Structures are given as structure tokens and as C-alpha cells.
mmCIF file of C-alpha atoms in Angstrom:
data_model
loop_
_atom_site.group_PDB
_atom_site.id
_atom_site.type_symbol
_atom_site.label_atom_id
_atom_site.label_comp_id
_atom_site.label_asym_id
_atom_site.label_seq_id
_atom_site.Cartn_x
_atom_site.Cartn_y
_atom_site.Cartn_z
ATOM 1 C CA MET O 1 -8.732 -11.429 -12.703
ATOM 2 C CA MET O 2 -11.296 -9.005 -10.749
ATOM 3 C CA VAL O 3 -13.580 -12.260 -9.634
ATOM 4 C CA TYR O 4 -10.163 -14.062 -8.419
ATOM 5 C CA TYR O 5 -8.880 -11.157 -6.571
ATOM 6 C CA ASN O 6 -12.418 -10.244 -5.270
ATOM 7 C CA ASP O 7 -12.476 -14.042 -3.656
ATOM 8 C CA TYR O 8 -8.786 -13.295 -2.207
ATOM 9 C CA TRP O 9 -8.160 -9.949 -0.910
ATOM 10 C CA ASP O 10 -8.133 -11.422 2.669
ATOM 11 C CA TYR O 11 -5.550 -13.892 1.659
ATOM 12 C CA TYR O 12 -3.176 -11.767 -0.244
ATOM 13 C CA SER O 13 -3.976 -8.967 2.559
ATOM 14 C CA GLU O 14 -2.604 -11.144 5.074
ATOM 15 C CA LEU O 15 0.574 -12.608 3.172
ATOM 16 C CA LEU O 16 1.462 -8.641 2.323
ATOM 17 C CA ALA O 17 1.252 -7.612 5.953
ATOM 18 C CA GLU O 18 3.462 -10.927 6.780
ATOM 19 C CA LYS O 19 6.266 -9.916 4.636
ATOM 20 C CA TYR O 20 6.156 -6.154 4.733
ATOM 21 C CA PRO O 21 4.670 -5.327 8.470
ATOM 22 C CA ALA O 22 5.687 -1.478 8.177
ATOM 23 C CA ARG O 23 3.535 -1.446 5.153
ATOM 24 C CA LYS O 24 0.543 -2.877 6.388
ATOM 25 C CA THR O 25 -1.277 0.117 7.299
ATOM 26 C CA ALA O 26 -0.869 1.518 3.893
ATOM 27 C CA ILE O 27 -1.754 -1.559 1.997
ATOM 28 C CA HIS O 28 -4.794 -2.712 4.173
ATOM 29 C CA SER O 29 -6.205 1.289 3.812
ATOM 30 C CA ALA O 30 -5.916 0.908 -0.142
ATOM 31 C CA ILE O 31 -7.562 -2.443 0.144
ATOM 32 C CA ASP O 32 -10.500 -1.242 2.336
ATOM 33 C CA ALA O 33 -10.793 1.759 -0.293
ATOM 34 C CA HIS O 34 -11.081 -0.448 -2.954
ATOM 35 C CA ARG O 35 -13.431 -2.643 -1.385
ATOM 36 C CA SER O 36 -15.718 0.334 -0.814
ATOM 37 C CA PHE O 37 -16.368 -0.463 -4.549
ATOM 38 C CA ALA O 38 -17.093 2.893 -5.584
ATOM 39 C CA PRO O 39 -15.078 5.206 -7.907
ATOM 40 C CA ALA O 40 -13.557 7.300 -4.910
ATOM 41 C CA GLY O 41 -12.445 4.207 -3.309
ATOM 42 C CA TYR O 42 -10.611 3.199 -6.425
ATOM 43 C CA SER O 43 -9.447 6.584 -6.516
ATOM 44 C CA LEU O 44 -7.485 6.322 -3.026
ATOM 45 C CA SER O 45 -6.527 2.490 -3.521
ATOM 46 C CA ILE O 46 -4.680 3.048 -6.817
ATOM 47 C CA PRO O 47 -1.721 5.605 -5.816
ATOM 48 C CA VAL O 48 -1.269 3.834 -2.744
ATOM 49 C CA PHE O 49 -0.723 0.070 -4.398
ATOM 50 C CA LEU O 50 1.536 1.691 -7.086
ATOM 51 C CA ALA O 51 3.543 3.739 -4.072
ATOM 52 C CA GLN O 52 3.867 0.923 -2.074
ATOM 53 C CA THR O 53 4.786 -1.042 -5.027
ATOM 54 C CA ASP O 54 7.628 1.508 -5.611
ATOM 55 C CA GLY O 55 8.609 0.973 -2.250
ATOM 56 C CA ILE O 56 8.768 -2.402 -2.455
ATOM 57 C CA PHE O 57 10.659 -2.977 -5.685
ATOM 58 C CA SER O 58 13.468 -0.427 -4.358
ATOM 59 C CA GLU O 59 13.476 -2.650 -1.008
ATOM 60 C CA VAL O 60 13.768 -6.079 -2.978
ATOM 61 C CA THR O 61 16.521 -4.734 -5.510
ATOM 62 C CA GLY O 62 18.153 -2.477 -2.642
ATOM 63 C CA ILE O 63 17.962 0.592 -4.996
ATOM 64 C CA SER O 64 16.579 4.047 -4.015
ATOM 65 C CA SER O 65 13.919 4.657 -6.568
ATOM 66 C CA ALA O 66 14.220 1.609 -8.483
ATOM 67 C CA MET O 67 11.326 2.362 -10.871
ATOM 68 C CA ASP O 68 13.271 5.593 -11.914
ATOM 69 C CA LYS O 69 14.676 5.289 -15.612
ATOM 70 C CA VAL O 70 18.797 4.819 -16.097
ATOM 71 C CA ARG O 71 19.816 8.243 -17.220
ATOM 72 C CA GLY O 72 20.684 8.146 -20.757
ATOM 73 C CA GLN O 73 19.197 4.863 -21.076
ATOM 74 C CA ASN O 74 15.731 3.274 -22.048
ATOM 75 C CA ALA O 75 15.634 1.057 -19.302
ATOM 76 C CA ILE O 76 14.511 1.003 -15.644
ATOM 77 C CA LYS O 77 17.051 1.229 -12.353
ATOM 78 C CA GLY O 78 15.534 -1.788 -10.864
ATOM 79 C CA SER O 79 15.139 -3.770 -13.971
ATOM 80 C CA GLN O 80 18.807 -3.021 -14.926
ATOM 81 C CA TRP O 81 19.865 -4.716 -11.509
ATOM 82 C CA LEU O 82 17.319 -7.743 -11.971
ATOM 83 C CA SER O 83 19.222 -8.439 -15.392
ATOM 84 C CA THR O 84 22.323 -8.577 -13.488
ATOM 85 C CA GLN O 85 21.135 -10.644 -10.841
ATOM 86 C CA ILE O 86 19.228 -13.422 -12.973
ATOM 87 C CA ALA O 87 22.040 -13.249 -15.546
ATOM 88 C CA ALA O 88 21.344 -16.374 -18.208
ATOM 89 C CA ASP O 89 18.780 -18.144 -16.122
ATOM 90 C CA GLU O 90 16.206 -18.802 -18.523
ATOM 91 C CA LYS O 91 13.380 -19.657 -16.027
ATOM 92 C CA ALA O 92 14.051 -16.344 -13.867
ATOM 93 C CA ILE O 93 14.068 -14.454 -17.540
ATOM 94 C CA GLY O 94 10.930 -16.144 -18.573
ATOM 95 C CA SER O 95 9.151 -15.171 -15.252
ATOM 96 C CA LEU O 96 10.483 -11.667 -15.098
ATOM 97 C CA LEU O 97 10.154 -10.882 -18.890
ATOM 98 C CA PRO O 98 7.849 -8.053 -17.936
ATOM 99 C CA VAL O 99 9.730 -6.720 -15.290
ATOM 100 C CA LEU O 100 12.588 -6.293 -17.438
ATOM 101 C CA GLU O 101 10.543 -4.569 -20.020
ATOM 102 C CA LEU O 102 8.667 -2.449 -17.340
ATOM 103 C CA HIS O 103 9.879 0.968 -19.467
ATOM 104 C CA GLU O 104 8.056 -0.509 -22.506
ATOM 105 C CA LEU O 105 4.628 -1.316 -20.602
ATOM 106 C CA ASP O 106 1.684 1.394 -20.302
ATOM 107 C CA ILE O 107 2.069 1.507 -16.546
ATOM 108 C CA LEU O 108 5.329 2.770 -16.579
ATOM 109 C CA LYS O 109 5.747 4.207 -19.922
ATOM 110 C CA SER O 110 7.689 7.675 -20.078
ATOM 111 C CA GLN O 111 5.836 10.947 -21.246
ATOM 112 C CA ARG O 112 7.840 10.773 -24.701
ATOM 113 C CA ALA O 113 6.700 7.081 -24.918
ATOM 114 C CA ARG O 114 3.268 8.024 -24.519
ATOM 115 C CA GLU O 115 3.174 10.906 -26.895
ATOM 116 C CA ALA O 116 4.779 8.505 -29.745
ATOM 117 C CA LYS O 117 1.581 6.233 -29.096
ATOM 118 C CA VAL O 118 -0.520 8.851 -29.287
ATOM 119 C CA GLN O 119 0.805 9.917 -32.796
ATOM 120 C CA GLU O 120 0.989 6.551 -33.881
ATOM 121 C CA THR O 121 -2.199 5.462 -33.271
ATOM 122 C CA GLY O 122 -4.033 8.433 -33.088
ATOM 123 C CA LYS O 123 -5.825 7.725 -29.936
ATOM 124 C CA VAL O 124 -5.744 9.486 -26.616
ATOM 125 C CA PHE O 125 -3.733 7.505 -24.139
ATOM 126 C CA ASN O 126 -5.707 6.652 -21.358
ATOM 127 C CA ALA O 127 -3.811 3.255 -19.887
ATOM 128 C CA LEU O 128 -3.010 3.339 -16.231
ATOM 129 C CA ASN O 129 0.333 4.823 -15.915
ATOM 130 C CA ARG O 130 2.268 5.190 -12.549
ATOM 131 C CA HIS O 131 3.575 8.789 -13.555
ATOM 132 C CA GLN O 132 0.479 10.362 -14.597
ATOM 133 C CA VAL O 133 -1.179 9.097 -11.373
ATOM 134 C CA ILE O 134 1.405 9.781 -8.601
ATOM 135 C CA HIS O 135 1.962 13.401 -10.288
ATOM 136 C CA GLY O 136 -1.634 14.288 -10.620
ATOM 137 C CA GLU O 137 -1.335 14.550 -14.488
ATOM 138 C CA VAL O 138 -4.883 12.700 -14.815
ATOM 139 C CA SER O 139 -7.559 12.172 -12.443
ATOM 140 C CA ASP O 140 -10.158 9.911 -13.948
ATOM 141 C CA TYR O 141 -8.129 6.503 -13.203
ATOM 142 C CA GLY O 142 -10.557 5.743 -10.813
ATOM 143 C CA THR O 143 -12.006 2.394 -11.747
ATOM 144 C CA GLU O 144 -12.144 -0.830 -10.501
ATOM 145 C CA ILE O 145 -10.118 -2.631 -13.208
ATOM 146 C CA ASN O 146 -7.445 0.039 -12.964
ATOM 147 C CA SER O 147 -7.340 -0.661 -9.183
ATOM 148 C CA MET O 148 -7.374 -4.497 -9.789
ATOM 149 C CA LYS O 149 -4.376 -3.787 -12.044
ATOM 150 C CA ALA O 150 -2.721 -1.584 -9.490
ATOM 151 C CA PHE O 151 -2.861 -4.649 -6.862
ATOM 152 C CA SER O 152 -1.938 -7.110 -9.305
ATOM 153 C CA PHE O 153 1.452 -4.985 -9.968
ATOM 154 C CA LEU O 154 1.821 -4.661 -6.421
ATOM 155 C CA LEU O 155 1.308 -8.359 -5.602
ATOM 156 C CA PHE O 156 3.820 -9.337 -8.398
ATOM 157 C CA GLY O 157 6.591 -7.091 -7.271
ATOM 158 C CA ALA O 158 5.819 -7.865 -3.463
ATOM 159 C CA LEU O 159 5.363 -11.721 -3.328
ATOM 160 C CA HIS O 160 6.261 -12.868 -7.061
ATOM 161 C CA LEU O 161 9.886 -11.443 -7.653
ATOM 162 C CA PRO O 162 11.424 -12.126 -4.179
ATOM 163 C CA GLY O 163 10.599 -15.919 -4.918
ATOM 164 C CA ILE O 164 11.812 -15.786 -8.741
ATOM 165 C CA LEU O 165 15.073 -14.018 -7.357
ATOM 166 C CA GLU O 166 15.470 -16.770 -4.580
ATOM 167 C CA GLY O 167 14.963 -19.524 -7.210
ATOM 168 C CA ALA O 168 17.615 -17.835 -9.653
ATOM 169 C CA LYS O 169 20.162 -17.459 -6.663
ATOM 170 C CA GLN O 170 19.607 -21.332 -6.035
ATOM 171 C CA ARG O 171 20.168 -22.489 -9.254
ATOM 172 C CA SER O 172 23.313 -20.046 -9.531
ATOM 173 C CA ALA O 173 24.709 -21.820 -6.486
ATOM 174 C CA GLN O 174 23.953 -25.531 -7.733
ATOM 175 C CA ASN O 175 25.788 -24.620 -11.093
ATOM 176 C CA GLU O 176 29.018 -23.534 -9.404
#
């Protein structure tokens, strides 16, 4: 993954700028920080990639704070909305399964789930976690692999998710 993205930074940078021109400066700044190939650059790029993913996910779904949990449920607002949009479209479900289960992934694991994982495994939770990074709970996240993970998360939400939704919408219209 790292070799691939290192070869295609410019390509993805331009795709993101075309699709989200208002986010171009923030995203390009984060890419530049990452490309400095230093822990300080990774520490700067990761929160920006994560914040832009949050914003784009809200834009795509039309839901304010789409990455937030649904009150009283073990689900993310945006994921719940996506489930209603794709209904029983098996192709879309297969493509979006990680997004439909975001609350289960380390990147969005809640504090309670992180604590349960520590209890279960006896190991410190040190995976990349959006909440811990954005809210300053950790400061040792600035690695190249974590920056790539955050960038990959951004690309999925910004470039792939809209296409998957459009495909599901078209298949639904054909079946009506």
C-alpha cells in the first residue's frame, strides 16, 4: 500500500482537488506534510486527513457529524444512512461492508470498545483511532503507515463511496 500511494500522490491529489475544490488547500497541505517523510510531517498529515474524511462523509451523506454514533445504538450515523440508501443491493453491500461496520473498526472504535479490547487481549490499544488523534488523547500516532491509513480512509470516503452509491442508485432505478 505504501509503495503504491507513494507512486500516485499527485494523481490522487488532483482527483481530490477536482471533486472537492473547497478542500484542496487542506488536503494538499496534508499531502505535502506527509511527503516530507518525517514523523513531524506524519503527525500533521494524519489529523487533517481524518478531519477531511469526516467532512466529506458528512457531505456525501448529507448528515451533520456523520461519523458520530447514533445515540443509544452501536452504529455510526453515516453508516446507518448508507444502509437505507443501498437497501438489499448485494454489490453495494459487499463494497461498503467496512463502512457499514465502521463502529467495529479500530479507526472509529469507541472508548468503551477500546477498553474492552485491552481487557480482552491484555495489550495496550495502539491502533490509529480518529477520536484519540483528533481529541489529543494520544501523541505517538505520527508514523508513515498511520498517515497512509488515514489517506486511504480519505480516498475511500471521498472517491469510492460516491461511486458505489451512484451504482446502487442506478441499479435500483433499473429494477423499478
